[in-house]
Coordinates of C-alpha atoms in Angstrom, one line a residue:
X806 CA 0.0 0.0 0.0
X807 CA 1.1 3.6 -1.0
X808 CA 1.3 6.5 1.4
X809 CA -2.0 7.5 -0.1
X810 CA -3.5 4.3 1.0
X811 CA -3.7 2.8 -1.9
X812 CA -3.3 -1.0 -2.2
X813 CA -0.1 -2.9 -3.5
X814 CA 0.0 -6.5 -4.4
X815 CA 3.1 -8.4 -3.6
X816 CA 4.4 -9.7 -7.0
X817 CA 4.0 -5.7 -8.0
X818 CA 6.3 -4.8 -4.5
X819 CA 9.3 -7.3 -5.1
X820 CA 12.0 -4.4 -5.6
X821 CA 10.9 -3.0 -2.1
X822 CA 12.7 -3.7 0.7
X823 CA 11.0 -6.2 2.8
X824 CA 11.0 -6.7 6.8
X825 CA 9.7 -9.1 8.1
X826 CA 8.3 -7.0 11.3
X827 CA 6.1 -4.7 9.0
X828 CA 5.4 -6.7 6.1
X829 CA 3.9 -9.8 4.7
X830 CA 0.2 -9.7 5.1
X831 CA -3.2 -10.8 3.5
X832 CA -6.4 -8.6 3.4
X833 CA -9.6 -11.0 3.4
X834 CA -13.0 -8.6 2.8
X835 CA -16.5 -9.4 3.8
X836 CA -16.8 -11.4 0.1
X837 CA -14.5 -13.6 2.1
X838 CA -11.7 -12.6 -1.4
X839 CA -8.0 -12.8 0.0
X840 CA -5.1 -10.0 -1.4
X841 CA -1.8 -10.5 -0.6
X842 CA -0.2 -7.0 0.6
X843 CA 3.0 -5.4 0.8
X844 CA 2.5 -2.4 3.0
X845 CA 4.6 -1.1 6.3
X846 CA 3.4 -0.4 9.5
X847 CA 2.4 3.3 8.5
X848 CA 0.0 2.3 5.9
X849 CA -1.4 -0.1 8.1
X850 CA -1.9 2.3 11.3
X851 CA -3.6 4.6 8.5
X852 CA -5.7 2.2 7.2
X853 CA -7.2 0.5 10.7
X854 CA -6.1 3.9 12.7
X855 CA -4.2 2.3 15.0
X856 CA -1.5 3.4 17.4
X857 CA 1.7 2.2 16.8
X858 CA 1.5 0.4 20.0
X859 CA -1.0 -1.7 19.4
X860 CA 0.5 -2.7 16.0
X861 CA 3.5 -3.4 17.8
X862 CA 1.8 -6.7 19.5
X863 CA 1.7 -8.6 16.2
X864 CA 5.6 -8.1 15.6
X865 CA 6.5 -11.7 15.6
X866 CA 10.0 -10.4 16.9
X867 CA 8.7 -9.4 20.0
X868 CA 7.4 -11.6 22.7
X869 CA 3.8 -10.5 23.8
X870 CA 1.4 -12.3 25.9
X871 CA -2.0 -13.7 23.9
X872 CA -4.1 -9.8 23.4
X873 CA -7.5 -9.1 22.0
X874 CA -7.9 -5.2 22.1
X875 CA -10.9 -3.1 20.5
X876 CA -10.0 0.1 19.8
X877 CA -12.6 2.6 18.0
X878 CA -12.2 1.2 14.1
X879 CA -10.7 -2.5 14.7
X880 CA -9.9 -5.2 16.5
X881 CA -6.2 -6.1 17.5
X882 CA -5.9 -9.7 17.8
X883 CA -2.5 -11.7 19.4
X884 CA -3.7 -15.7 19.7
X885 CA -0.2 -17.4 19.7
X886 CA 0.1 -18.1 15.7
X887 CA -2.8 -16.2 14.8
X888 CA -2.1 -11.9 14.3
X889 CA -4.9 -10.3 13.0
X890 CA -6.7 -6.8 13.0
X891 CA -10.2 -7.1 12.2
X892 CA -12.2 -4.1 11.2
X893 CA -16.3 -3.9 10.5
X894 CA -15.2 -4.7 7.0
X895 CA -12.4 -7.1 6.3
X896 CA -9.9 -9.0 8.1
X897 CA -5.9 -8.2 8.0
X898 CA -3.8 -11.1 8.5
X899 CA -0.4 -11.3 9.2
X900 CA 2.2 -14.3 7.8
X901 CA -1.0 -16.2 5.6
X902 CA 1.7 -18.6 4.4
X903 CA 2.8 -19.9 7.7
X904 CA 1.3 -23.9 7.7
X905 CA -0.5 -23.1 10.7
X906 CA -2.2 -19.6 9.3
X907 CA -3.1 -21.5 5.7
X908 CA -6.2 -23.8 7.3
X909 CA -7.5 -19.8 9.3
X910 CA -7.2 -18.2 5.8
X911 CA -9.5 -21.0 4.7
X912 CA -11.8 -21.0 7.2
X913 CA -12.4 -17.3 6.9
X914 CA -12.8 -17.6 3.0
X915 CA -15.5 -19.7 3.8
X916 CA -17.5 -18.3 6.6
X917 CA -17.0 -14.7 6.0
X918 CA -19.6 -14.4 3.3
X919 CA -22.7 -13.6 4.8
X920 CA -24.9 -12.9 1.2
X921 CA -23.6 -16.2 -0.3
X922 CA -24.3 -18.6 2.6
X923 CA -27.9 -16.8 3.2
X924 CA -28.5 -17.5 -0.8
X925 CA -27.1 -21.2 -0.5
X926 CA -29.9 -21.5 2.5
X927 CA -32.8 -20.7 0.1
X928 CA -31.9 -24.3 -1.7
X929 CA -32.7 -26.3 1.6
X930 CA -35.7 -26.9 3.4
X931 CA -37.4 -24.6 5.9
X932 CA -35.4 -25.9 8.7
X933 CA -32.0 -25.8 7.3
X934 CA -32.5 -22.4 6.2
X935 CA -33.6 -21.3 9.7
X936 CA -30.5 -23.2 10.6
X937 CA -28.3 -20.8 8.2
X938 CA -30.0 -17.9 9.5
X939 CA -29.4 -18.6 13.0
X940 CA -25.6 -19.5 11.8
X941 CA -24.5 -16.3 9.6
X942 CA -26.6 -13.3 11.9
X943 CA -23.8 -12.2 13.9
X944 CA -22.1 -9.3 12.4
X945 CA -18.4 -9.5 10.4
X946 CA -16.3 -8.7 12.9
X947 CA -17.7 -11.4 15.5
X948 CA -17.6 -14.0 12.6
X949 CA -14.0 -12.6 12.1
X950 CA -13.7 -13.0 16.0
X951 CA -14.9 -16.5 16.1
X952 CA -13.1 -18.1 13.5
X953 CA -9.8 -17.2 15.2
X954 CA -10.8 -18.4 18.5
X955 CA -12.2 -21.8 16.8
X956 CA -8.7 -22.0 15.5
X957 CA -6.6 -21.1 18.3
X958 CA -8.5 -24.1 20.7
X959 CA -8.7 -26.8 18.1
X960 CA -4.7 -25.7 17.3
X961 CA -4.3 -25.5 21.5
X962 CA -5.9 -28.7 21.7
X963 CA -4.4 -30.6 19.0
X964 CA -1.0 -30.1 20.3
X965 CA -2.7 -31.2 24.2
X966 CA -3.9 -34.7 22.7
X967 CA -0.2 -34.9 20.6
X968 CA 1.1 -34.8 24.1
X969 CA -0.9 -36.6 25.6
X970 CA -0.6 -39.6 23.3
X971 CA 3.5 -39.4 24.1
X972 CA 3.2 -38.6 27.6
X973 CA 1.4 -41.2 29.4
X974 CA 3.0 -44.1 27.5
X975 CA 6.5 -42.9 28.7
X976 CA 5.4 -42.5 32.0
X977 CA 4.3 -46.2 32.2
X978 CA 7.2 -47.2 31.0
X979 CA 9.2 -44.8 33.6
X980 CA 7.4 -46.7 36.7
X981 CA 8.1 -50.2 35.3
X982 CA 12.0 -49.4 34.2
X983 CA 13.8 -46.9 36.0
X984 CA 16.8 -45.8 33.0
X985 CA 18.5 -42.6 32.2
X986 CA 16.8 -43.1 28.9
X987 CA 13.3 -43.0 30.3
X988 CA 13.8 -40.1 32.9
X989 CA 15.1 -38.2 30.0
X990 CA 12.3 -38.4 28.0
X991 CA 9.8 -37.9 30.7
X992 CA 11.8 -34.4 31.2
X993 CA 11.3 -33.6 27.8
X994 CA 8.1 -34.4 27.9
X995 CA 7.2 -32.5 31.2
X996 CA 9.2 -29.5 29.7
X997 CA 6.7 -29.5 26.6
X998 CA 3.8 -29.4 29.3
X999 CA 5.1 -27.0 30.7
X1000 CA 5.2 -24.8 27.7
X1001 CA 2.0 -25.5 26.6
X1002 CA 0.5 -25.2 29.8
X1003 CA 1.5 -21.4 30.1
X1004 CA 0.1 -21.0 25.9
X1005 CA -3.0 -22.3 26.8
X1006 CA -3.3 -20.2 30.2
X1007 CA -2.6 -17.1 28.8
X1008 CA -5.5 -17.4 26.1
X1009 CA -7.5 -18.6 28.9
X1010 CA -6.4 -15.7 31.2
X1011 CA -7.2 -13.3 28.5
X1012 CA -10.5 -14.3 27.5
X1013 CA -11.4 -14.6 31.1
X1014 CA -10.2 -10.8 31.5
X1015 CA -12.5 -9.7 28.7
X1016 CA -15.4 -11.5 29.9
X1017 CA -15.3 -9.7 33.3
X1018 CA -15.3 -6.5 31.7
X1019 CA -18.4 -5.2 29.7
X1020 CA -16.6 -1.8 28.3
X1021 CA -13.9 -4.0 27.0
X1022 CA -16.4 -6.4 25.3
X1023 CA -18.6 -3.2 24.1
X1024 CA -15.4 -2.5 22.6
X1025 CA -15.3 -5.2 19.9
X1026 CA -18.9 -4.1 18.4
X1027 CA -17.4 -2.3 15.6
X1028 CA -20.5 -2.7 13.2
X1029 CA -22.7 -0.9 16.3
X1030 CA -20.2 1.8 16.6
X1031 CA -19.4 2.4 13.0
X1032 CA -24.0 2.5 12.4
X1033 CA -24.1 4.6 15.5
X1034 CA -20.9 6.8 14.1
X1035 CA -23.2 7.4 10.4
X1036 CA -27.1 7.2 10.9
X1037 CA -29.5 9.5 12.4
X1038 CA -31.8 8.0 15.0
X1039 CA -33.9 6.1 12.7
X1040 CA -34.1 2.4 12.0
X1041 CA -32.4 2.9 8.2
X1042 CA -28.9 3.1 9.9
X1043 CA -28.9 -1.0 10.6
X1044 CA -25.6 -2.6 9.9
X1045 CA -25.6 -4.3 6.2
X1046 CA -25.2 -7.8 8.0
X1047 CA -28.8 -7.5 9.1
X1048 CA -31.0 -10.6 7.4
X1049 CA -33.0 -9.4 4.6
X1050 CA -35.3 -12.1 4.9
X1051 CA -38.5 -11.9 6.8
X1052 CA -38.1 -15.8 7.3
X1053 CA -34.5 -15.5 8.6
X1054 CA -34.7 -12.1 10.5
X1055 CA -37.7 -13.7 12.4
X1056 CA -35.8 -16.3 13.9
X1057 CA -33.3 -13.8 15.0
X1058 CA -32.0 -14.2 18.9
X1059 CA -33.1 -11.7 21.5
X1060 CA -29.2 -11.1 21.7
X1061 CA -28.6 -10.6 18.2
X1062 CA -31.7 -8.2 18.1
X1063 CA -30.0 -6.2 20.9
X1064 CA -26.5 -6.2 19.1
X1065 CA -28.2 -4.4 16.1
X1066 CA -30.1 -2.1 17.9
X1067 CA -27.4 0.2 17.6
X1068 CA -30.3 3.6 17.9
X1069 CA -33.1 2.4 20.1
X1070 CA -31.1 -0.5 21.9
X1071 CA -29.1 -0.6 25.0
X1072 CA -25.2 0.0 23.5
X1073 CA -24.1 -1.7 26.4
X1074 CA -25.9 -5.0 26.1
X1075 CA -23.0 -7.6 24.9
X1076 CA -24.5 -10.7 26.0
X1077 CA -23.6 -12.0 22.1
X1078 CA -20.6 -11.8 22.2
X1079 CA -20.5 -12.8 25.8
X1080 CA -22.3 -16.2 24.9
X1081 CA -19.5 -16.2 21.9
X1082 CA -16.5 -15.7 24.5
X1083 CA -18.3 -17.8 26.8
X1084 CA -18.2 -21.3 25.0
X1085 CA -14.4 -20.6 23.8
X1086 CA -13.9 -19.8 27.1
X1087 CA -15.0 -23.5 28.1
X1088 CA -13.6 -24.8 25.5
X1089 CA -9.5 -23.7 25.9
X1090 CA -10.8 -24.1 30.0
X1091 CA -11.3 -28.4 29.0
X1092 CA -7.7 -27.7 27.6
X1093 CA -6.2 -26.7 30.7
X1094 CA -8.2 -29.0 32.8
X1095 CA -6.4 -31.8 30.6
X1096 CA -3.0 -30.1 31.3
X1097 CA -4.2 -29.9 34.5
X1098 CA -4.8 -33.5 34.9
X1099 CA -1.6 -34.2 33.0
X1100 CA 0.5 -32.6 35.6
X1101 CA -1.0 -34.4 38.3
X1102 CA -0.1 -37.9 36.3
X1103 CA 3.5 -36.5 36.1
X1104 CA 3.9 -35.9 39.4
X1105 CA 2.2 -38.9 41.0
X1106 CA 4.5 -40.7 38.9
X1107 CA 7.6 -38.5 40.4
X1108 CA 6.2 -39.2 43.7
X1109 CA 5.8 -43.1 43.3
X1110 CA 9.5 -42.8 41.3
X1111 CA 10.4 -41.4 44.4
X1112 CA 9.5 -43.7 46.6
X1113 CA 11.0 -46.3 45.0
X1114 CA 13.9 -44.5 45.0
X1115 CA 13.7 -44.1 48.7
X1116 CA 12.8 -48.1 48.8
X1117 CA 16.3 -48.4 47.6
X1118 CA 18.0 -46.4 49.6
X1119 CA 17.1 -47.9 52.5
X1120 CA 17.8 -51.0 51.4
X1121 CA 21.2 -49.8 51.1
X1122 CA 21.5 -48.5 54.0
X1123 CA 20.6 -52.0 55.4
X1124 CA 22.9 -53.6 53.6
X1125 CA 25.9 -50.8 54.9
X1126 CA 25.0 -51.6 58.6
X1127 CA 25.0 -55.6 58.3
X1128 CA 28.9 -55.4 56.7
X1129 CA 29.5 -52.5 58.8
X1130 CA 28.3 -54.9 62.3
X1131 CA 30.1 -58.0 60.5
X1132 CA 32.9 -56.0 59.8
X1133 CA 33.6 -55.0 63.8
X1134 CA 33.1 -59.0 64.6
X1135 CA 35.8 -59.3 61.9
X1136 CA 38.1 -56.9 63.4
X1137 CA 37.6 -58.0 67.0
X1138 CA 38.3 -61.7 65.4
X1139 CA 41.6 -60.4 64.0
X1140 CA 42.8 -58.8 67.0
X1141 CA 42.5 -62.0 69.1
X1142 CA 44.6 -63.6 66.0
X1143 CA 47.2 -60.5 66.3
X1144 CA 47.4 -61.0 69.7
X1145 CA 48.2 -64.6 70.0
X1146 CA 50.5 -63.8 67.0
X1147 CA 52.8 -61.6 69.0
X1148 CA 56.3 -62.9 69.4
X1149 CA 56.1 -62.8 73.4
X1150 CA 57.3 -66.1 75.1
X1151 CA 54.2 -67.7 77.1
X1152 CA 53.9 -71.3 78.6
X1153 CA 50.9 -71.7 76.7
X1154 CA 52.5 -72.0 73.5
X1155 CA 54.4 -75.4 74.7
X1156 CA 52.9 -78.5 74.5
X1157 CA 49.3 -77.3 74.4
X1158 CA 48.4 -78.0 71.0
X1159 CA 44.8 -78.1 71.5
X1160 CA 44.6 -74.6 73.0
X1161 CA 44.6 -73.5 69.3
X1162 CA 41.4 -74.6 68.4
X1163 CA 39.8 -73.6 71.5
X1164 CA 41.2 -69.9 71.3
X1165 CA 39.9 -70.3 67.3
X1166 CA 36.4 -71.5 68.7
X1167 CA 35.9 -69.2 71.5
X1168 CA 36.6 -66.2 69.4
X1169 CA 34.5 -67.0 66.4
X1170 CA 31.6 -67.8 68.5
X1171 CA 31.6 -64.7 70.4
X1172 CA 32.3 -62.8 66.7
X1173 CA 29.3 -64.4 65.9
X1174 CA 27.2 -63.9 69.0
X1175 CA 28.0 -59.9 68.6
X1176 CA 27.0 -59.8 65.1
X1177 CA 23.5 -61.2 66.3
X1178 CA 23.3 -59.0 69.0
X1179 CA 23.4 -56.3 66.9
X1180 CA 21.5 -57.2 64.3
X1181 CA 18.9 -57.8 66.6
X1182 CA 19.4 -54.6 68.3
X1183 CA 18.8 -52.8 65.1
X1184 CA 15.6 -54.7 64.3
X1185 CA 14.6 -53.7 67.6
X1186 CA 14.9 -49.7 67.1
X1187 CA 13.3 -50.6 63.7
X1188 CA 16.6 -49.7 61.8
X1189 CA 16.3 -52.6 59.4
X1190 CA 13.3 -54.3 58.0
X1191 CA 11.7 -57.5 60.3

């Protein structure tokens, strides 16, 4: 796009110098048509009129925190993979080539178009086109909205079930063999959790944050603030999303009626998009709870690793104090032999041969005796397994 807002397709920009930061982008319009743009953060900030702030959480080079913001013209929108800035009228997204940004592209192509899927609904019977109705009534930027959430939790809880089907596998296999191999792949694996748990909290934490605050979700009804912005007080300022059927506008909800009832209607009623918010919020909530319940598998299984580990410790330490008790018998043994060793003249050394094996017998037997003695003394305290 040029300074004077004018649009510039990619193949026609290629001798432009290209960042990364400010660059690489795909506009997507209510007709649910995708353009490939090559525009800089200025033409953008005109475009939307944005600060530069809030353009500066979708630089992938910078590390922000999951962000939905409504400001007065658009929708700034941080899920993980997914930067976008939604306005009443069409959808900027940034990176559409990334392989996890190609199947959101897609999905918005199809379930932007509100005329086309209303005229596809006239083919069906009466309850399928009620169905249709009910599906495409909500206005752009809340079909915009949707789509991304959709995509963040089933992305969010793709990767939980990917880890999921490694984790609890390896941690069988960790309680019934105890190797450097296993631990290290259990720490790996825990690591991964870990990562993923914070991901999928901080989507959670920021749709929670939204949903406790009404001026912040008020803040995301573009199409009511743009009709409110251009009409008189009259009913012919409705937003162009508004059914033109009698059939479908009948089955409208009460909550889509208020959401369009940007003259008459209570501007602060957002229970829509509340309800919208509400089931994503369940829905990346199941995530964590699965995290959740992963992390409490992990660490039963560190707890049981650990009392194995304990198990054989003190089994070790059993093992110490029996040659540590036979090993004073031992010594007491030897010093009786060093004794009667010594080169010191005694009458006992002539013509007693048997006193020998009595001095032999006599010391080995009370070696012995002290060794049980101690042994049982230490079952006694409870020092040693009975």
């Amino acid at each position: 796009m040029g300074r004077d807002g004018s649009v510039v397709p990619a193949e026609q920009a290629g001798s432009k110098k290209k960042t990364r930061s400010s660059r690489s982008w795909i506009l997507l319009d209510s007709n649910g048509q995708g353009t490939p743009l090559d525009i800089d953060k200025y033409s953008i900030m005109h475009r939307v009129q944005i600060h530069a702030r809030d353009l500066r959480i979708l630089d992938p080079l910078l590390s922000y925190p999951s962000t939905i913001l409504g400001r007065e013209r658009a929708i700034v929108l941080n899920l993980e993979h997914i930067k976008a800035i939604i306005t009443a009228e069409e959808v900027l997204l940034r990176d559409p080539l990334d392989e996890n940004v190609i199947p959101v592209v897609e999905e918005l192509q199809r379930r932007l178009p509100l005329v086309t899927a209303i005229h596809h609904a006239k083919d069906y019977p009466v309850g399928h086109m009620e169905e249709a109705g009910e599906e495409d009534e909500s206005p752009f930027e809340f079909r915009a909205l949707e789509v991304a959430l959709e995509a963040i939790c089933s992305f969010l809880a793709a990767r939980t079930t990917e880890l999921e089907t490694a984790a609890y596998p390896a941690l069988d296999e960790l309680t019934s063999k105890i190797s450097s191999r296993n631990l290290d792949r259990v720490r790996k694996l825990k690591s991964a959790m870990t990562r993923l748990t914070a991901r999928v909290q901080k989507v959670r934490d920021e749709l929670e944050q939204l949903l406790d605050d009404d001026d912040d979700m008020a803040d995301l009804y573009l199409s009511r603030k743009l009709a409110g912005a251009s009409s008189p007080l009259s009913g012919s300022g409705a937003p162009n999303w508004c059914p033109a059927s009698p059939t479908i506008g009948s089955k409208i909800s009460r909550a889509s009626r208020a959401s369009i009832a940007t003259i008459g209607g209570d501007e602060n009623d957002v229970e829509e998009l509340e309800m919208l918010l509400e089931a994503y919020f369940m829905q990346i909530d199941g995530t964590l709870n699965r995290l959740t319940t992963l992390r409490e598998y992990i660490d039963d299984t560190e707890d049981y690793i650990n009392i194995q580990l304990d198990n054989h410790r003190n089994q070790l330490i059993q093992l110490e104090l029996f040659l540590s008790a036979g090993t004073v018998c031992l010594s007491i043994y030897s010093l009786v032999a060093g004794i009667f060793g010594m080169n010191i003249p005694y009458t006992w050394n002539d013509h007693h041969g048997y006193v020998f094996k009595w001095v032999v017998i006599l010391a080995g037997a009370f070696c012995g005796l002290m060794f049980l003695v101690i042994v049982s003394y230490a079952r006694h305290k409870g020092l040693v397994g009975s």
